[in-house]
JSON list of C-alpha atoms in Angstrom, two decimals:
[
{"chain": "I", "resi": 1, "resn": "MET", "atom": "CA", "xyz": [4.90, -0.65, -15.59]},
{"chain": "I", "resi": 2, "resn": "ILE", "atom": "CA", "xyz": [5.07, -4.40, -15.21]},
{"chain": "I", "resi": 3, "resn": "GLY", "atom": "CA", "xyz": [4.60, -6.22, -11.94]},
{"chain": "I", "resi": 4, "resn": "LEU", "atom": "CA", "xyz": [4.42, -9.68, -10.50]},
{"chain": "I", "resi": 5, "resn": "ILE", "atom": "CA", "xyz": [2.50, -9.75, -7.23]},
{"chain": "I", "resi": 6, "resn": "GLN", "atom": "CA", "xyz": [2.86, -12.69, -4.85]},
{"chain": "I", "resi": 7, "resn": "ARG", "atom": "CA", "xyz": [0.76, -13.20, -1.74]},
{"chain": "I", "resi": 8, "resn": "VAL", "atom": "CA", "xyz": [3.22, -14.33, 0.92]},
{"chain": "I", "resi": 9, "resn": "ARG", "atom": "CA", "xyz": [3.30, -15.54, 4.49]},
{"chain": "I", "resi": 10, "resn": "GLU", "atom": "CA", "xyz": [6.76, -14.00, 4.72]},
{"chain": "I", "resi": 11, "resn": "ALA", "atom": "CA", "xyz": [9.44, -12.66, 2.42]},
{"chain": "I", "resi": 12, "resn": "LYS", "atom": "CA", "xyz": [12.88, -11.09, 2.65]},
{"chain": "I", "resi": 13, "resn": "VAL", "atom": "CA", "xyz": [15.58, -9.72, 0.40]},
{"chain": "I", "resi": 14, "resn": "GLU", "atom": "CA", "xyz": [19.27, -10.32, 1.09]},
{"chain": "I", "resi": 15, "resn": "ILE", "atom": "CA", "xyz": [22.31, -8.68, -0.45]},
{"chain": "I", "resi": 16, "resn": "ALA", "atom": "CA", "xyz": [25.67, -10.26, 0.29]},
{"chain": "I", "resi": 17, "resn": "GLY", "atom": "CA", "xyz": [24.17, -12.19, 3.22]},
{"chain": "I", "resi": 18, "resn": "ARG", "atom": "CA", "xyz": [22.61, -9.07, 4.78]},
{"chain": "I", "resi": 19, "resn": "THR", "atom": "CA", "xyz": [18.81, -8.73, 5.02]},
{"chain": "I", "resi": 20, "resn": "VAL", "atom": "CA", "xyz": [17.81, -5.37, 3.52]},
{"chain": "I", "resi": 21, "resn": "GLY", "atom": "CA", "xyz": [14.03, -5.81, 3.57]},
{"chain": "I", "resi": 22, "resn": "ALA", "atom": "CA", "xyz": [11.62, -8.25, 5.19]},
{"chain": "I", "resi": 23, "resn": "ILE", "atom": "CA", "xyz": [7.90, -8.65, 5.82]},
{"chain": "I", "resi": 24, "resn": "GLY", "atom": "CA", "xyz": [5.53, -11.12, 7.42]},
{"chain": "I", "resi": 25, "resn": "PRO", "atom": "CA", "xyz": [2.15, -11.73, 5.75]},
{"chain": "I", "resi": 26, "resn": "GLY", "atom": "CA", "xyz": [1.57, -9.44, 2.79]},
{"chain": "I", "resi": 27, "resn": "LEU", "atom": "CA", "xyz": [2.67, -8.92, -0.79]},
{"chain": "I", "resi": 28, "resn": "LEU", "atom": "CA", "xyz": [5.99, -9.39, -2.51]},
{"chain": "I", "resi": 29, "resn": "VAL", "atom": "CA", "xyz": [5.94, -6.99, -5.47]},
{"chain": "I", "resi": 30, "resn": "LEU", "atom": "CA", "xyz": [8.44, -7.45, -8.29]},
{"chain": "I", "resi": 31, "resn": "ALA", "atom": "CA", "xyz": [8.38, -4.26, -10.36]},
{"chain": "I", "resi": 32, "resn": "CYS", "atom": "CA", "xyz": [9.79, -3.23, -13.74]},
{"chain": "I", "resi": 33, "resn": "ALA", "atom": "CA", "xyz": [9.59, 0.21, -15.30]},
{"chain": "I", "resi": 34, "resn": "GLU", "atom": "CA", "xyz": [9.22, 0.51, -19.06]},
{"chain": "I", "resi": 35, "resn": "PRO", "atom": "CA", "xyz": [10.53, 3.38, -21.24]},
{"chain": "I", "resi": 36, "resn": "ALA", "atom": "CA", "xyz": [7.12, 5.08, -21.62]},
{"chain": "I", "resi": 37, "resn": "ASP", "atom": "CA", "xyz": [6.44, 5.02, -17.86]},
{"chain": "I", "resi": 38, "resn": "GLY", "atom": "CA", "xyz": [6.23, 8.08, -15.67]},
{"chain": "I", "resi": 39, "resn": "GLU", "atom": "CA", "xyz": [4.52, 9.35, -12.52]},
{"chain": "I", "resi": 40, "resn": "ALA", "atom": "CA", "xyz": [1.04, 8.41, -13.77]},
{"chain": "I", "resi": 41, "resn": "GLN", "atom": "CA", "xyz": [2.01, 4.75, -14.15]},
{"chain": "I", "resi": 42, "resn": "VAL", "atom": "CA", "xyz": [3.60, 4.70, -10.69]},
{"chain": "I", "resi": 43, "resn": "GLU", "atom": "CA", "xyz": [0.39, 6.12, -9.19]},
{"chain": "I", "resi": 44, "resn": "ARG", "atom": "CA", "xyz": [-1.85, 3.59, -10.97]},
{"chain": "I", "resi": 45, "resn": "PHE", "atom": "CA", "xyz": [0.52, 0.73, -10.11]},
{"chain": "I", "resi": 46, "resn": "ILE", "atom": "CA", "xyz": [0.61, 1.39, -6.36]},
{"chain": "I", "resi": 47, "resn": "ALA", "atom": "CA", "xyz": [-3.13, 2.14, -6.23]},
{"chain": "I", "resi": 48, "resn": "LYS", "atom": "CA", "xyz": [-3.89, -1.21, -7.87]},
{"chain": "I", "resi": 49, "resn": "ILE", "atom": "CA", "xyz": [-1.54, -3.13, -5.55]},
{"chain": "I", "resi": 50, "resn": "LEU", "atom": "CA", "xyz": [-3.04, -1.61, -2.41]},
{"chain": "I", "resi": 51, "resn": "LYS", "atom": "CA", "xyz": [-6.61, -2.37, -3.49]},
{"chain": "I", "resi": 52, "resn": "LEU", "atom": "CA", "xyz": [-6.03, -5.80, -5.07]},
{"chain": "I", "resi": 53, "resn": "ARG", "atom": "CA", "xyz": [-8.35, -8.19, -3.20]},
{"chain": "I", "resi": 54, "resn": "ILE", "atom": "CA", "xyz": [-6.35, -11.41, -3.00]},
{"chain": "I", "resi": 55, "resn": "PHE", "atom": "CA", "xyz": [-6.45, -12.19, 0.72]},
{"chain": "I", "resi": 56, "resn": "SER", "atom": "CA", "xyz": [-9.08, -14.58, 2.06]},
{"chain": "I", "resi": 57, "resn": "ASP", "atom": "CA", "xyz": [-11.93, -13.67, 4.34]},
{"chain": "I", "resi": 58, "resn": "GLU", "atom": "CA", "xyz": [-13.56, -16.02, 6.89]},
{"chain": "I", "resi": 59, "resn": "ALA", "atom": "CA", "xyz": [-15.45, -17.79, 4.08]},
{"chain": "I", "resi": 60, "resn": "GLY", "atom": "CA", "xyz": [-12.24, -18.44, 2.15]},
{"chain": "I", "resi": 61, "resn": "LYS", "atom": "CA", "xyz": [-13.09, -15.93, -0.61]},
{"chain": "I", "resi": 62, "resn": "MET", "atom": "CA", "xyz": [-10.45, -13.54, -1.85]},
{"chain": "I", "resi": 63, "resn": "SER", "atom": "CA", "xyz": [-12.11, -10.32, -0.75]},
{"chain": "I", "resi": 64, "resn": "ARG", "atom": "CA", "xyz": [-9.47, -8.50, 1.30]},
{"chain": "I", "resi": 65, "resn": "SER", "atom": "CA", "xyz": [-6.59, -6.28, 0.26]},
{"chain": "I", "resi": 66, "resn": "VAL", "atom": "CA", "xyz": [-3.16, -5.91, 1.82]},
{"chain": "I", "resi": 67, "resn": "GLN", "atom": "CA", "xyz": [-4.56, -2.87, 3.62]},
{"chain": "I", "resi": 68, "resn": "ASP", "atom": "CA", "xyz": [-7.03, -5.02, 5.58]},
{"chain": "I", "resi": 69, "resn": "LEU", "atom": "CA", "xyz": [-5.69, -8.56, 6.00]},
{"chain": "I", "resi": 70, "resn": "ASP", "atom": "CA", "xyz": [-7.83, -9.57, 8.96]},
{"chain": "I", "resi": 71, "resn": "GLY", "atom": "CA", "xyz": [-11.02, -7.64, 8.26]},
{"chain": "I", "resi": 72, "resn": "ALA", "atom": "CA", "xyz": [-10.33, -5.42, 11.28]},
{"chain": "I", "resi": 73, "resn": "GLY", "atom": "CA", "xyz": [-7.94, -2.94, 9.68]},
{"chain": "I", "resi": 74, "resn": "THR", "atom": "CA", "xyz": [-4.64, -4.76, 10.16]},
{"chain": "I", "resi": 75, "resn": "ALA", "atom": "CA", "xyz": [-2.38, -4.03, 7.20]},
{"chain": "I", "resi": 76, "resn": "GLY", "atom": "CA", "xyz": [0.01, -6.57, 5.75]},
{"chain": "I", "resi": 77, "resn": "GLY", "atom": "CA", "xyz": [3.49, -5.82, 4.56]},
{"chain": "I", "resi": 78, "resn": "LEU", "atom": "CA", "xyz": [4.69, -4.78, 1.13]},
{"chain": "I", "resi": 79, "resn": "LEU", "atom": "CA", "xyz": [8.13, -5.86, -0.04]},
{"chain": "I", "resi": 80, "resn": "ILE", "atom": "CA", "xyz": [8.94, -4.09, -3.31]},
{"chain": "I", "resi": 81, "resn": "VAL", "atom": "CA", "xyz": [11.84, -5.35, -5.42]},
{"chain": "I", "resi": 82, "resn": "SER", "atom": "CA", "xyz": [13.03, -3.94, -8.74]},
{"chain": "I", "resi": 83, "resn": "GLN", "atom": "CA", "xyz": [13.26, -6.60, -11.43]},
{"chain": "I", "resi": 84, "resn": "PHE", "atom": "CA", "xyz": [14.05, -5.45, -14.96]},
{"chain": "I", "resi": 85, "resn": "THR", "atom": "CA", "xyz": [13.88, -9.04, -16.22]},
{"chain": "I", "resi": 86, "resn": "LEU", "atom": "CA", "xyz": [10.07, -8.81, -16.18]},
{"chain": "I", "resi": 87, "resn": "ALA", "atom": "CA", "xyz": [10.48, -6.97, -19.50]},
{"chain": "I", "resi": 88, "resn": "ALA", "atom": "CA", "xyz": [12.29, -9.93, -21.07]},
{"chain": "I", "resi": 89, "resn": "ASP", "atom": "CA", "xyz": [11.62, -10.62, -24.74]},
{"chain": "I", "resi": 90, "resn": "THR", "atom": "CA", "xyz": [12.43, -14.18, -25.81]},
{"chain": "I", "resi": 91, "resn": "SER", "atom": "CA", "xyz": [10.85, -14.02, -29.25]},
{"chain": "I", "resi": 92, "resn": "GLY", "atom": "CA", "xyz": [14.18, -13.58, -31.04]},
{"chain": "I", "resi": 93, "resn": "GLY", "atom": "CA", "xyz": [15.96, -16.65, -29.70]},
{"chain": "I", "resi": 94, "resn": "ASN", "atom": "CA", "xyz": [17.07, -18.27, -26.49]},
{"chain": "I", "resi": 95, "resn": "ARG", "atom": "CA", "xyz": [18.88, -15.30, -24.99]},
{"chain": "I", "resi": 96, "resn": "PRO", "atom": "CA", "xyz": [16.37, -12.77, -23.62]},
{"chain": "I", "resi": 97, "resn": "SER", "atom": "CA", "xyz": [16.47, -9.16, -24.69]},
{"chain": "I", "resi": 98, "resn": "PHE", "atom": "CA", "xyz": [15.73, -6.56, -22.06]},
{"chain": "I", "resi": 99, "resn": "THR", "atom": "CA", "xyz": [15.26, -3.55, -24.33]},
{"chain": "I", "resi": 100, "resn": "GLY", "atom": "CA", "xyz": [11.66, -3.35, -23.11]},
{"chain": "I", "resi": 101, "resn": "ALA", "atom": "CA", "xyz": [12.87, -2.24, -19.67]},
{"chain": "I", "resi": 102, "resn": "ALA", "atom": "CA", "xyz": [13.42, 1.43, -18.92]},
{"chain": "I", "resi": 103, "resn": "PRO", "atom": "CA", "xyz": [17.05, 2.61, -19.07]},
{"chain": "I", "resi": 104, "resn": "ALA", "atom": "CA", "xyz": [18.80, 2.32, -15.70]},
{"chain": "I", "resi": 105, "resn": "GLU", "atom": "CA", "xyz": [18.58, 6.00, -14.72]},
{"chain": "I", "resi": 106, "resn": "GLN", "atom": "CA", "xyz": [14.86, 6.19, -15.52]},
{"chain": "I", "resi": 107, "resn": "GLY", "atom": "CA", "xyz": [14.21, 2.78, -13.92]},
{"chain": "I", "resi": 108, "resn": "ARG", "atom": "CA", "xyz": [15.95, 3.83, -10.71]},
{"chain": "I", "resi": 109, "resn": "ALA", "atom": "CA", "xyz": [14.01, 7.11, -10.52]},
{"chain": "I", "resi": 110, "resn": "LEU", "atom": "CA", "xyz": [10.67, 5.36, -11.05]},
{"chain": "I", "resi": 111, "resn": "TYR", "atom": "CA", "xyz": [11.52, 2.61, -8.55]},
{"chain": "I", "resi": 112, "resn": "GLU", "atom": "CA", "xyz": [12.43, 5.24, -5.94]},
{"chain": "I", "resi": 113, "resn": "ARG", "atom": "CA", "xyz": [9.20, 7.10, -6.71]},
{"chain": "I", "resi": 114, "resn": "LEU", "atom": "CA", "xyz": [7.24, 3.85, -6.32]},
{"chain": "I", "resi": 115, "resn": "LEU", "atom": "CA", "xyz": [8.84, 3.25, -2.91]},
{"chain": "I", "resi": 116, "resn": "ALA", "atom": "CA", "xyz": [8.17, 6.82, -1.80]},
{"chain": "I", "resi": 117, "resn": "ARG", "atom": "CA", "xyz": [4.48, 6.61, -2.80]},
{"chain": "I", "resi": 118, "resn": "ALA", "atom": "CA", "xyz": [4.10, 3.17, -1.20]},
{"chain": "I", "resi": 119, "resn": "ARG", "atom": "CA", "xyz": [5.62, 4.45, 2.05]},
{"chain": "I", "resi": 120, "resn": "ALA", "atom": "CA", "xyz": [3.34, 7.48, 2.01]},
{"chain": "I", "resi": 121, "resn": "LEU", "atom": "CA", "xyz": [0.24, 5.33, 1.53]},
{"chain": "I", "resi": 122, "resn": "HIS", "atom": "CA", "xyz": [1.00, 2.15, 3.49]},
{"chain": "I", "resi": 123, "resn": "PRO", "atom": "CA", "xyz": [2.42, 1.58, 7.00]},
{"chain": "I", "resi": 124, "resn": "GLN", "atom": "CA", "xyz": [4.80, -1.31, 6.31]},
{"chain": "I", "resi": 125, "resn": "VAL", "atom": "CA", "xyz": [7.02, -1.20, 3.22]},
{"chain": "I", "resi": 126, "resn": "GLY", "atom": "CA", "xyz": [10.31, -3.02, 2.73]},
{"chain": "I", "resi": 127, "resn": "ALA", "atom": "CA", "xyz": [12.51, -2.89, -0.35]},
{"chain": "I", "resi": 128, "resn": "GLY", "atom": "CA", "xyz": [15.33, -4.40, -2.27]},
{"chain": "I", "resi": 129, "resn": "GLU", "atom": "CA", "xyz": [18.12, -2.30, -3.75]},
{"chain": "I", "resi": 130, "resn": "PHE", "atom": "CA", "xyz": [17.95, -1.13, -7.35]},
{"chain": "I", "resi": 131, "resn": "GLY", "atom": "CA", "xyz": [20.61, -2.75, -9.51]},
{"chain": "I", "resi": 132, "resn": "ALA", "atom": "CA", "xyz": [21.96, -5.03, -6.78]},
{"chain": "I", "resi": 133, "resn": "HIS", "atom": "CA", "xyz": [22.37, -8.78, -7.04]},
{"chain": "I", "resi": 134, "resn": "MET", "atom": "CA", "xyz": [19.72, -9.92, -4.56]},
{"chain": "I", "resi": 135, "resn": "GLN", "atom": "CA", "xyz": [18.44, -13.15, -3.12]},
{"chain": "I", "resi": 136, "resn": "VAL", "atom": "CA", "xyz": [14.69, -13.06, -2.61]},
{"chain": "I", "resi": 137, "resn": "HIS", "atom": "CA", "xyz": [13.27, -15.57, -0.13]},
{"chain": "I", "resi": 138, "resn": "LEU", "atom": "CA", "xyz": [9.54, -16.07, 0.13]},
{"chain": "I", "resi": 139, "resn": "VAL", "atom": "CA", "xyz": [6.83, -18.39, 1.28]},
{"chain": "I", "resi": 140, "resn": "ASN", "atom": "CA", "xyz": [4.11, -17.98, -1.34]},
{"chain": "I", "resi": 141, "resn": "ASP", "atom": "CA", "xyz": [0.70, -18.29, 0.29]},
{"chain": "I", "resi": 142, "resn": "GLY", "atom": "CA", "xyz": [-1.78, -20.26, -1.80]},
{"chain": "I", "resi": 143, "resn": "PRO", "atom": "CA", "xyz": [0.15, -20.04, -4.06]},
{"chain": "I", "resi": 144, "resn": "VAL", "atom": "CA", "xyz": [-1.26, -16.78, -5.33]},
{"chain": "I", "resi": 145, "resn": "THR", "atom": "CA", "xyz": [0.76, -15.00, -8.02]},
{"chain": "I", "resi": 146, "resn": "ILE", "atom": "CA", "xyz": [-0.80, -12.22, -10.09]},
{"chain": "I", "resi": 147, "resn": "PRO", "atom": "CA", "xyz": [0.78, -10.54, -13.14]},
{"chain": "I", "resi": 148, "resn": "LEU", "atom": "CA", "xyz": [0.07, -6.82, -13.36]},
{"chain": "I", "resi": 149, "resn": "ARG", "atom": "CA", "xyz": [0.66, -4.29, -16.12]},
{"chain": "I", "resi": 150, "resn": "VAL", "atom": "CA", "xyz": [-0.41, -0.65, -16.02]},
{"chain": "I", "resi": 151, "resn": "THR", "atom": "CA", "xyz": [-0.06, 1.74, -18.91]}
]
């Protein structure tokens, strides 16, 4: 599973002018399932995201996770968006190949599983819509952008 994690002050996803998911401070997670992925990768992916220490403490060090933004137990938001283009292969020319992404049916099932696990483990989870043409708006905080791959 491939991810791109962005620390944000706020983020939202719109489809046809309608906001379908929005968060304040937290993480925007762009996620792509690969053909070999299954439940184990989803579990490792969400566990890593929830424990990733990329929020600053009082000393300015990145030592807090999205589960404890303020050091007093306040959780930040997660906005999880499917993005098969993270599996792009540009080695064969100028037009990317996306054969590294899971087929649509598998990708949808794993994305839905990821959302279900995130919602079971975290209090504030927003989402995009699998396969939809979306506009993602964000204010990247830092900027902090972390690539993530779990196998």
